[in-house]
Structure formats: structure tokens, C-alpha cells
Short mmCIF file of C-alpha atoms in Angstrom, two decimals:
data_model
loop_
_atom_site.label_atom_id
_atom_site.label_comp_id
_atom_site.label_asym_id
_atom_site.label_seq_id
_atom_site.Cartn_x
_atom_site.Cartn_y
_atom_site.Cartn_z
CA UNK A 295 106.65 63.32 91.72
CA UNK A 296 107.82 62.21 88.36
CA UNK A 297 110.28 64.59 86.40
CA UNK A 298 109.05 63.24 83.39
CA UNK A 299 107.45 66.68 80.77
CA UNK A 300 105.55 65.61 78.58
CA UNK A 301 103.81 67.82 75.81
CA UNK A 302 100.50 66.55 74.13
CA UNK A 303 100.02 65.53 71.20
CA UNK A 304 97.15 68.14 69.72
CA UNK A 305 100.42 71.16 70.07
CA UNK A 306 102.19 71.93 67.54
CA UNK A 307 105.62 71.51 68.54
CA UNK A 308 108.87 73.73 67.80
CA UNK A 309 112.36 73.44 68.51
CA UNK A 310 111.93 76.42 71.47
CA UNK A 311 109.04 74.27 72.79
CA UNK A 312 110.89 71.21 73.02
CA UNK A 313 114.17 72.23 74.09
CA UNK A 314 111.93 74.08 77.54
CA UNK A 315 110.46 70.36 77.45
CA UNK A 316 114.10 69.42 78.00
CA UNK A 317 114.90 71.77 80.41
CA UNK A 318 111.93 70.82 82.73
CA UNK A 319 113.35 67.18 82.81
CA UNK A 320 116.41 68.20 84.40
CA UNK A 321 117.74 66.45 87.70
CA UNK A 322 120.33 69.28 88.89
CA UNK A 323 117.85 71.84 89.24
CA UNK A 324 119.71 74.70 91.69
CA UNK A 325 117.71 76.31 94.93
CA UNK A 326 116.30 79.56 94.48
CA UNK A 327 113.46 81.09 96.27
CA UNK A 328 109.95 82.17 94.81
CA UNK A 329 110.39 85.96 95.69
CA UNK A 330 113.91 85.58 94.17
CA UNK A 331 112.72 83.79 90.83
CA UNK A 332 109.84 86.21 90.62
CA UNK A 333 111.89 89.19 90.73
CA UNK A 334 114.60 88.15 88.42
CA UNK A 335 111.87 86.55 85.75
CA UNK A 336 110.77 90.71 85.83
CA UNK A 337 113.91 91.90 85.13
CA UNK A 338 114.58 89.76 82.40
CA UNK A 339 111.02 90.59 80.55
CA UNK A 340 112.52 92.69 78.51
CA UNK A 341 115.38 90.34 77.04
CA UNK A 342 113.01 87.72 76.47
CA UNK A 343 110.38 89.58 74.69
CA UNK A 344 108.04 89.19 77.51
CA UNK A 345 105.59 91.98 77.65
CA UNK A 346 101.67 93.58 77.63
CA UNK A 347 99.29 90.32 78.49
CA UNK A 348 102.12 87.65 78.38
CA UNK A 349 103.90 90.09 81.16
CA UNK A 350 100.71 89.73 82.95
CA UNK A 351 100.09 86.04 82.27
CA UNK A 352 103.66 85.17 83.64
CA UNK A 353 102.70 87.94 86.67
CA UNK A 354 99.66 85.97 87.56
CA UNK A 355 101.59 82.51 87.01
CA UNK A 356 104.28 83.17 89.32
CA UNK A 357 101.83 84.35 91.93
CA UNK A 358 99.83 81.43 92.37
CA UNK A 359 102.57 78.99 92.44
CA UNK A 360 103.50 77.76 95.73
CA UNK A 361 107.12 79.41 97.69
CA UNK A 362 108.08 75.83 98.49
CA UNK A 363 107.99 74.42 95.04
CA UNK A 364 111.02 76.46 94.27
CA UNK A 365 113.63 74.80 96.42
CA UNK A 366 114.54 71.03 96.61
CA UNK A 367 113.46 68.78 94.70
CA UNK A 368 110.02 70.32 93.80
CA UNK A 369 108.22 71.25 90.97
CA UNK A 370 106.44 75.42 90.35
CA UNK A 371 103.79 73.59 88.87
CA UNK A 372 100.67 76.05 88.20
CA UNK A 373 97.07 74.18 87.64
CA UNK A 374 94.97 76.94 85.84
CA UNK A 375 92.88 76.79 82.72
CA UNK A 376 92.64 78.86 79.68
CA UNK A 377 89.63 79.99 80.96
CA UNK A 378 90.18 81.40 84.37
CA UNK A 379 93.93 83.36 83.00
CA UNK A 380 90.97 85.48 80.23
CA UNK A 381 88.93 86.22 83.04
CA UNK A 382 92.03 87.41 85.35
CA UNK A 383 93.42 88.99 82.01
CA UNK A 384 90.24 90.32 80.56
CA UNK A 385 91.42 88.61 77.26
CA UNK A 386 90.62 86.10 74.84
CA UNK A 387 91.26 82.31 75.76
CA UNK A 388 93.24 82.49 71.81
CA UNK A 389 95.08 85.03 73.62
CA UNK A 390 96.41 83.73 76.45
CA UNK A 391 97.42 80.28 74.72
CA UNK A 392 99.14 82.39 72.06
CA UNK A 393 100.86 84.27 75.81
CA UNK A 394 101.17 80.44 77.48
CA UNK A 395 103.67 79.72 74.39
CA UNK A 396 105.53 82.80 74.35
CA UNK A 397 106.12 81.79 77.70
CA UNK A 398 107.36 78.46 76.55
CA UNK A 399 108.94 79.48 74.03
CA UNK A 400 110.85 82.36 75.97
CA UNK A 401 112.58 78.92 77.66
CA UNK A 402 111.40 80.13 80.97
CA UNK A 403 107.97 77.40 81.29
CA UNK A 404 107.48 74.20 79.67
CA UNK A 405 103.88 72.17 79.04
CA UNK A 406 103.34 69.37 81.15
CA UNK A 407 100.14 68.04 79.92
CA UNK A 408 97.65 65.55 80.99
CA UNK A 409 96.36 63.17 78.62
CA UNK A 410 93.28 64.57 79.10
CA UNK A 411 94.25 68.16 78.87
CA UNK A 412 93.41 69.71 82.44
CA UNK A 413 95.62 70.75 84.52
CA UNK A 414 95.74 69.94 88.03
CA UNK A 415 97.96 69.32 91.23
CA UNK A 416 97.76 66.41 93.61
CA UNK A 417 99.49 66.60 97.29
CA UNK A 418 100.10 64.08 100.16
CA UNK A 419 99.63 65.01 103.56
CA UNK A 420 103.20 67.12 103.73
CA UNK A 421 102.29 69.24 100.95
CA UNK A 422 104.27 67.58 98.30
CA UNK A 423 103.14 67.39 94.67
CA UNK A 424 102.65 63.79 94.06
CA UNK A 425 100.79 64.34 90.14
CA UNK A 426 100.92 67.65 88.49
CA UNK A 427 100.06 69.01 85.05
CA UNK A 428 99.94 71.96 84.01
CA UNK A 429 103.32 75.35 83.66
CA UNK A 430 106.11 74.18 84.66
CA UNK A 431 108.74 76.53 85.53
CA UNK A 432 111.73 74.25 86.00
CA UNK A 433 113.15 75.58 82.81
CA UNK A 434 113.47 78.72 84.70
CA UNK A 435 115.23 77.56 87.62
CA UNK A 436 117.63 75.33 85.63
CA UNK A 437 118.38 78.91 83.50
CA UNK A 438 118.62 80.75 86.91
CA UNK A 439 122.37 81.93 86.32
CA UNK A 440 122.21 83.03 82.98
CA UNK A 441 119.30 85.04 83.05
CA UNK A 442 121.15 86.77 86.36
CA UNK A 443 123.98 86.78 83.32
CA UNK A 444 121.84 88.17 81.27
CA UNK A 445 119.74 90.76 82.84
CA UNK A 446 123.21 92.22 84.53
CA UNK A 447 124.39 92.10 80.53
CA UNK A 448 120.89 94.20 79.26
CA UNK A 449 121.46 96.72 82.41
CA UNK A 450 124.60 97.11 81.04
CA UNK A 451 123.70 97.85 77.70
CA UNK A 452 121.14 99.60 79.13
CA UNK A 453 123.53 102.21 80.34
CA UNK A 454 125.71 102.74 78.27
CA UNK A 455 122.70 103.19 75.65
CA UNK A 456 121.67 106.27 77.69
CA UNK A 457 125.41 107.46 78.14
CA UNK A 458 126.05 107.33 74.27
CA UNK A 459 122.37 109.79 73.63
CA UNK A 460 123.09 111.68 76.11
CA UNK A 461 126.79 112.51 74.35
CA UNK A 462 125.40 112.63 71.27
CA UNK A 463 123.03 115.54 72.69
CA UNK A 464 126.08 117.20 74.17
CA UNK A 465 128.41 117.38 71.97
CA UNK A 466 126.10 118.16 68.86
CA UNK A 467 124.90 121.35 71.04
CA UNK A 468 129.01 121.90 71.80
CA UNK A 469 129.36 121.82 67.95
CA UNK A 470 126.12 124.37 67.30
CA UNK A 471 127.88 126.51 69.78
CA UNK A 472 131.38 126.52 67.74
CA UNK A 473 129.54 126.95 64.24
CA UNK A 474 128.08 129.97 65.41
CA UNK A 475 130.66 131.40 67.04
CA UNK A 476 133.40 130.60 64.13
CA UNK A 477 131.44 130.33 60.84
CA UNK A 478 134.37 130.86 59.31
CA UNK A 479 136.58 128.10 60.66
CA UNK A 480 133.79 125.64 61.39
CA UNK A 481 131.49 126.14 58.04
CA UNK A 482 131.70 122.39 57.00
CA UNK A 483 131.27 120.81 60.87
CA UNK A 484 127.57 121.80 60.94
CA UNK A 485 126.54 119.81 57.82
CA UNK A 486 128.37 117.02 59.08
CA UNK A 487 126.75 117.01 62.16
CA UNK A 488 123.60 116.81 60.51
CA UNK A 489 124.87 113.70 58.28
CA UNK A 490 125.60 112.22 61.01
CA UNK A 491 122.83 112.77 62.93
CA UNK A 492 120.52 111.47 60.27
CA UNK A 493 122.22 108.85 58.86
CA UNK A 494 120.89 105.31 60.36
CA UNK A 495 123.72 104.12 61.88
CA UNK A 496 123.83 102.42 65.17
CA UNK A 497 124.03 104.01 68.25
CA UNK A 498 127.40 103.70 69.68
CA UNK A 499 128.86 104.46 65.99
CA UNK A 500 127.22 108.13 65.58
CA UNK A 501 128.23 108.36 68.99
CA UNK A 502 131.65 107.87 67.92
CA UNK A 503 131.51 110.15 65.30
CA UNK A 504 130.03 112.44 66.86
CA UNK A 505 132.92 112.82 69.65
CA UNK A 506 135.69 113.20 66.61
CA UNK A 507 133.90 115.07 64.91
CA UNK A 508 133.73 117.38 68.47
CA UNK A 509 137.48 117.06 68.56
CA UNK A 510 138.27 117.76 65.40
CA UNK A 511 136.25 121.00 65.18
CA UNK A 512 137.73 122.05 68.03
CA UNK A 513 141.35 121.47 67.42
CA UNK A 514 140.76 123.41 64.00
CA UNK A 515 139.96 126.21 65.63
CA UNK A 516 142.56 129.20 64.66
CA UNK A 517 144.52 129.77 67.92
CA UNK A 518 143.81 133.00 68.62
CA UNK A 519 140.38 131.89 69.26
CA UNK A 520 141.34 129.41 72.25
CA UNK A 521 140.48 130.73 75.46
CA UNK A 522 143.73 131.16 77.52
CA UNK A 523 144.23 132.26 80.95
CA UNK A 524 145.73 135.53 82.06
CA UNK A 525 148.92 135.61 84.14
CA UNK A 526 149.15 137.80 87.64
CA UNK A 527 152.70 138.63 85.87
CA UNK A 528 153.42 142.53 86.68
CA UNK A 529 150.47 143.01 88.16
CA UNK A 530 150.51 146.00 91.04
CA UNK A 531 149.27 146.06 94.92
CA UNK A 532 146.54 148.67 96.37
CA UNK A 533 144.92 149.16 99.20
CA UNK A 534 141.23 148.28 99.50
CA UNK A 535 139.71 151.37 100.00
CA UNK A 536 137.32 151.21 103.32
CA UNK A 537 134.99 154.21 104.69
CA UNK A 538 136.00 154.39 108.11
CA UNK A 539 133.52 156.79 108.59
CA UNK A 540 131.07 155.44 111.56
CA UNK A 541 127.23 154.55 111.01
CA UNK A 542 124.57 155.33 113.08
CA UNK A 543 124.02 153.23 115.99
CA UNK A 544 120.51 152.32 114.50
CA UNK A 545 121.76 151.71 110.50
CA UNK A 546 124.59 149.26 112.17
CA UNK A 547 121.67 147.47 113.63
CA UNK A 548 119.54 146.84 110.72
CA UNK A 549 122.69 145.80 108.76
CA UNK A 550 123.68 143.42 111.60
CA UNK A 551 120.42 141.48 110.38
CA UNK A 552 121.80 139.31 107.34
CA UNK A 553 118.70 138.02 105.42
CA UNK A 554 120.37 134.33 105.87
CA UNK A 555 118.94 135.32 109.64
CA UNK A 556 115.99 136.81 108.40
CA UNK A 557 115.08 133.46 106.20
CA UNK A 558 115.63 131.62 109.40
CA UNK A 559 113.85 133.75 111.72
CA UNK A 560 110.49 134.32 109.33
CA UNK A 561 109.75 130.60 107.49
CA UNK A 562 107.62 130.30 105.20
CA UNK A 563 104.37 128.56 105.94
CA UNK A 564 106.70 127.37 109.23
CA UNK A 565 109.36 125.93 107.35
CA UNK A 566 112.93 126.92 106.76
CA UNK A 567 114.27 128.03 103.61
CA UNK A 568 116.68 124.88 103.92
CA UNK A 569 113.49 122.80 103.79
CA UNK A 570 112.05 124.66 101.36
CA UNK A 571 114.93 124.60 98.57
CA UNK A 572 115.29 121.00 99.29
CA UNK A 573 111.74 120.28 98.28
CA UNK A 574 111.60 122.56 95.12
CA UNK A 575 111.01 120.70 92.09
CA UNK A 576 113.08 120.74 88.61
CA UNK A 577 112.02 123.45 86.32
CA UNK A 578 109.70 125.09 89.36
CA UNK A 579 110.60 128.95 89.02
CA UNK A 580 110.15 129.13 85.14
CA UNK A 581 106.50 127.61 85.35
CA UNK A 582 105.57 129.15 89.13
CA UNK A 583 103.50 131.57 87.78
CA UNK A 584 101.00 129.56 85.43
CA UNK A 585 99.91 127.15 87.25
CA UNK A 586 96.70 128.56 88.31
CA UNK A 587 96.04 128.67 85.05
CA UNK A 588 93.13 126.46 83.46
CA UNK A 589 94.10 123.38 81.46
CA UNK A 590 93.95 124.96 78.34
CA UNK A 591 96.26 127.64 79.16
CA UNK A 592 99.04 125.55 80.88
CA UNK A 593 102.00 124.37 79.22
CA UNK A 594 103.92 121.21 80.21
CA UNK A 595 105.87 122.79 82.76
CA UNK A 596 103.24 123.89 84.34
CA UNK A 597 101.02 120.91 84.65
CA UNK A 598 104.74 118.83 86.27
CA UNK A 599 104.99 121.90 88.99
CA UNK A 600 101.25 121.46 89.71
CA UNK A 601 101.35 117.59 89.96
CA UNK A 602 104.79 117.41 92.00
CA UNK A 603 103.77 120.63 94.09
CA UNK A 604 103.49 118.62 97.47
CA UNK A 605 105.52 115.55 96.02
CA UNK A 606 109.01 115.01 97.01
CA UNK A 607 111.81 112.67 95.24
CA UNK A 608 112.12 111.24 99.12
CA UNK A 609 108.75 110.39 99.14
CA UNK A 610 108.63 108.88 95.37
CA UNK A 611 111.59 106.74 96.75
CA UNK A 612 109.53 105.61 99.75
CA UNK A 613 106.93 104.42 97.76
CA UNK A 614 108.36 102.98 95.00
CA UNK A 615 110.85 99.78 96.64
CA UNK A 616 109.37 97.28 94.10
CA UNK A 617 110.28 99.12 90.73
CA UNK A 618 113.36 100.41 91.91
CA UNK A 619 114.48 97.01 92.39
CA UNK A 620 113.26 95.72 89.52
CA UNK A 621 115.17 98.22 87.66
CA UNK A 622 117.90 97.76 89.88
CA UNK A 623 118.18 102.17 90.33
CA UNK A 624 117.70 104.15 92.98
CA UNK A 625 114.86 107.19 92.83
CA UNK A 626 117.51 109.20 95.20
CA UNK A 627 117.74 112.31 92.98
CA UNK A 628 115.11 114.11 90.20
CA UNK A 629 117.53 113.39 87.98
CA UNK A 630 117.80 109.73 88.46
CA UNK A 631 114.42 109.73 88.36
CA UNK A 632 114.24 111.11 84.69
CA UNK A 633 116.85 108.76 83.73
CA UNK A 634 114.96 105.61 84.85
CA UNK A 635 111.99 106.21 82.78
CA UNK A 636 113.21 104.65 79.84
CA UNK A 637 113.68 100.95 81.70
CA UNK A 638 110.91 101.83 83.63
CA UNK A 639 108.34 101.89 80.61
CA UNK A 640 110.54 98.93 79.04
CA UNK A 641 109.23 96.49 82.15
CA UNK A 642 105.40 97.33 81.58
CA UNK A 643 105.30 97.29 77.55
CA UNK A 644 104.81 100.95 77.31
CA UNK A 645 105.66 101.97 73.63
CA UNK A 646 107.92 104.64 72.54
CA UNK A 647 105.37 106.74 70.91
CA UNK A 648 103.33 106.70 74.49
CA UNK A 649 106.23 107.49 76.94
CA UNK A 650 107.09 110.31 74.24
CA UNK A 651 103.69 112.16 74.60
CA UNK A 652 102.88 111.52 78.12
CA UNK A 653 106.58 113.41 78.43
CA UNK A 654 105.50 116.60 76.62
CA UNK A 655 101.91 116.72 77.92
CA UNK A 656 103.06 116.78 81.59
CA UNK A 657 107.33 117.02 81.55
CA UNK A 658 109.33 114.64 81.99
CA UNK A 659 110.05 114.77 85.69
CA UNK A 660 106.10 114.15 86.42
CA UNK A 661 105.83 111.51 84.07
CA UNK A 662 108.40 109.46 85.33
CA UNK A 663 106.72 110.11 88.16
CA UNK A 664 103.59 108.77 87.36
CA UNK A 665 105.21 105.93 85.30
CA UNK A 666 107.02 104.83 88.58
CA UNK A 667 103.71 104.74 90.74
CA UNK A 668 101.87 102.92 87.67
CA UNK A 669 104.78 100.20 87.72
CA UNK A 670 104.80 100.24 91.46
CA UNK A 671 100.89 99.18 91.78
CA UNK A 672 101.06 96.53 88.88
CA UNK A 673 103.74 95.10 90.97
CA UNK A 674 102.42 94.63 94.09
CA UNK A 675 98.54 94.23 92.68
CA UNK A 676 98.61 92.90 88.87
CA UNK A 677 95.30 91.86 89.02
CA UNK A 678 94.20 95.40 89.84
CA UNK A 679 95.69 97.19 86.83
CA UNK A 680 95.30 94.47 83.34
CA UNK A 681 96.57 97.42 81.46
CA UNK A 682 99.94 99.02 83.11
CA UNK A 683 99.99 101.45 80.10
CA UNK A 684 96.31 102.69 79.79
CA UNK A 685 96.69 103.11 82.87
CA UNK A 686 99.73 105.61 82.64
CA UNK A 687 97.60 107.42 80.02
CA UNK A 688 94.80 107.55 81.97
CA UNK A 689 97.21 109.37 84.34
CA UNK A 690 98.52 111.95 82.47
CA UNK A 691 95.10 112.74 81.24
CA UNK A 692 94.28 112.96 84.78
CA UNK A 693 97.26 115.70 85.41
CA UNK A 694 96.32 117.47 82.53
CA UNK A 695 92.68 118.36 83.70
CA UNK A 696 93.85 119.07 87.45
CA UNK A 697 92.08 115.92 88.88
CA UNK A 698 94.93 113.69 89.92
CA UNK A 699 95.97 113.97 93.24
CA UNK A 700 100.08 111.31 92.64
CA UNK A 701 100.62 112.53 96.52
CA UNK A 702 98.06 110.77 98.06
CA UNK A 703 98.69 107.75 95.40
CA UNK A 704 102.04 107.75 97.09
CA UNK A 705 101.71 108.10 100.07
CA UNK A 706 98.89 105.12 100.44
CA UNK A 707 101.71 102.64 98.86
CA UNK A 708 104.04 103.93 101.26
CA UNK A 709 102.04 103.27 103.96
CA UNK A 710 100.73 99.79 102.80
CA UNK A 711 104.93 99.23 102.64
CA UNK A 712 105.35 100.31 105.85
CA UNK A 713 102.69 98.61 107.64
CA UNK A 714 103.45 95.06 105.75
CA UNK A 715 106.97 95.37 107.30
CA UNK A 716 105.73 96.32 110.79
CA UNK A 717 103.39 92.48 110.48
#
């Protein structure tokens, strides 16, 4: 197969398109696999500015490429018409054309146009491409190591941003507590804190200023307000008062049945207290009495308890392996799941407003569990979920109405995964 990547004369060539064409003509192309490259490109999507319909188009093209074309001298060219892509994505052809252009200008694909503009591939008896015209993903192969480094830097930056946000929230509360407890010693700290939080400075700059303000506020406290440890010097030794009066035999027997023994001997619903504690969801104690209330009377905590009533974090972890691999994070605890929400919403192009609205309506953990389910489904079957953001909002609405059965969806994903592993 020729290694020349031609761009048709009817296209308006930009510097980015020309750069992708040059990458497609490279001879030194590293070996990779289709699955590795597909996962890498999905992780790199936020870095490359690929989201929404463009992400969906990329996913379809990667799925249509052949695994053997990603190795050796092969060229992963996909020949599919704009009309068929428009049908798959339920968008107009003009939208599909713009999405393909974004992929090319992002430097992961290149136009390989025929003289007539048609896209087709001819293969010999061995399956090798003799002539192929369409969308060529050779630039992605050439940029393999560059994309890996970009993904690692993005994930480090995202982790640092989340840590900075947590520091700002934590230290701001601490400064506010100091101001409330010692108004004379920290009377200017509150106004300075408000100025920092209201400024339009970069996140890391604000985090640094809040840390410095917290240290300065604590250091300015008068010594008499600083907590100190009491010494045990001079304490006298006393003998504990032990009641030596014997108790009746029946009362002694009753006292030997400790509360822990009772919980083990009489488990609720056939389960031990240890199992029940392991399955307890965040915030379940506060809203347990509100679960049975009507939809109009329930708050986000009550809805969260209802959605996660029969869902454990272990089930979410088992049902969503692709989502965890995509963001390089493990759902091994509820706090880890909650922290992954921001990254997951970027993977499907969900807006910040849509994500904040979902959390406000059903709680952080329920919203993240729903989002992880949507991401997992969209990865496994992108043709089934053409608009992941809309699918997420629909599941939030069903949760509010009390009609969402998240447990069934997660068990379905887990069973599908284990069934595929056994084959």
C-alpha cells in the first residue's frame, strides 16, 4: 500500500491538516494494538479537546478499524461515508464533516482522499491493504509516546487541581473557625479570606494564598489561646473503686451476653453486623427515615440512600472496569468514587452545570455511581448511547421519580463482563 497521504483539492487545507498529512506519510511507525490505541485516545480526548459528537465519531471509527492494521507496515484506514456516520450518530452530515475535521486538526487522524472523494479499501487474499482511501489513524500511531506523556501530565495536573480545591475548602473552614473563636486576634483574616476566594486568580495561586493566610492566622494567636498538653507531674496514685459485692447467678449470666455477641447471634435479615456495616452507604444514617417519603418531600440525601440502598462500592468496581481503566483510577472506596466524578464527566463531555445539577439533586455518591454506569455503557456500546450527557440526565430524573434500578444495571454490566472473560 502506498504511504502517500493525499488531501483532495476541494478541502481547505490548514496548517494543522497539513501537519497531520505529514505524520501520515511517516515510515517509522511504532507497533501498537487496536485496544491500546483506542484506550489511549479516549484518555487523551480531554487534552485534545475532543468531546461530544466528535468523541462519538472517533469511537465509531476506532471500532471499525481492523486490529491487524495497527501493527507493522499496516495503515489503520477506515472507509465509511459521511451519510453512514450521520446515521450512526443521529446528527447531520455537516456536523459529521466538522467532527472529522476536528479529529484531523487534533493530529490523530489524516485525510486519505481518492480522486473522486469516495472512501473505499481494497485488500488482497492475505488481508493486506492494496489501496485504501478514507480516514487514516497513522498520525495517532506516530504520536504514541507523545500522547502517553500528555495523558500522564493531564492526570497529574487533574490530581493536583483536586488536591488544591480540597486544601482551599479545608483551610477556609479552619480560618473561619479561628475567626469565630478568636475575633480579636483574627479580625482581619475573614475579610482577607473573602478577597482571596473572590479573586479571579489561578487555582494554585489561590490555594497558596489560603495556606499562607492559615499559617499566619494561627501564628498570630496569643499564646494563651494556643492548646497545650497537660503534664502528669504531681499526680497522686489512687486505687480504683471496685465493687466486690457478688451478684446473683442469673444476673451474672445475663451480663456475659455482650452486645457484640447478640449482634452475631441475631443478625438482621440473616446478615451479620459486620456485613451490614460494610454495605453501609455514605450519609445513610441521616436520611434513612426519609426514604419512604414521596418524591416531592425527599431531599438529595434521601434519594441517594434509595438509589444506593442495594448497591455496594464493590459492585460498582466490578461492573465498571472499562471506566476505571479509562481514567486510571480505582473505585475501591466511596471517597475514591466521589473524587472520580470530575474526571468521568469530562470523558463524556458532560457540562459542569449538568454535573453540579446532578449532584444537587441526588447527592455526590449516587450521581457519581450513575455517571460511572453511563461511561461504562458508552464505552462498551457507543451505538446504544449516542448522547451520554442526555442519558445521564435521564437517569437522574428517574432517580428523583423513584423509578431508577441502578442495582439491576450494574449487575447486568458485571454479568456481561464475567461472561466475556469466561469465553
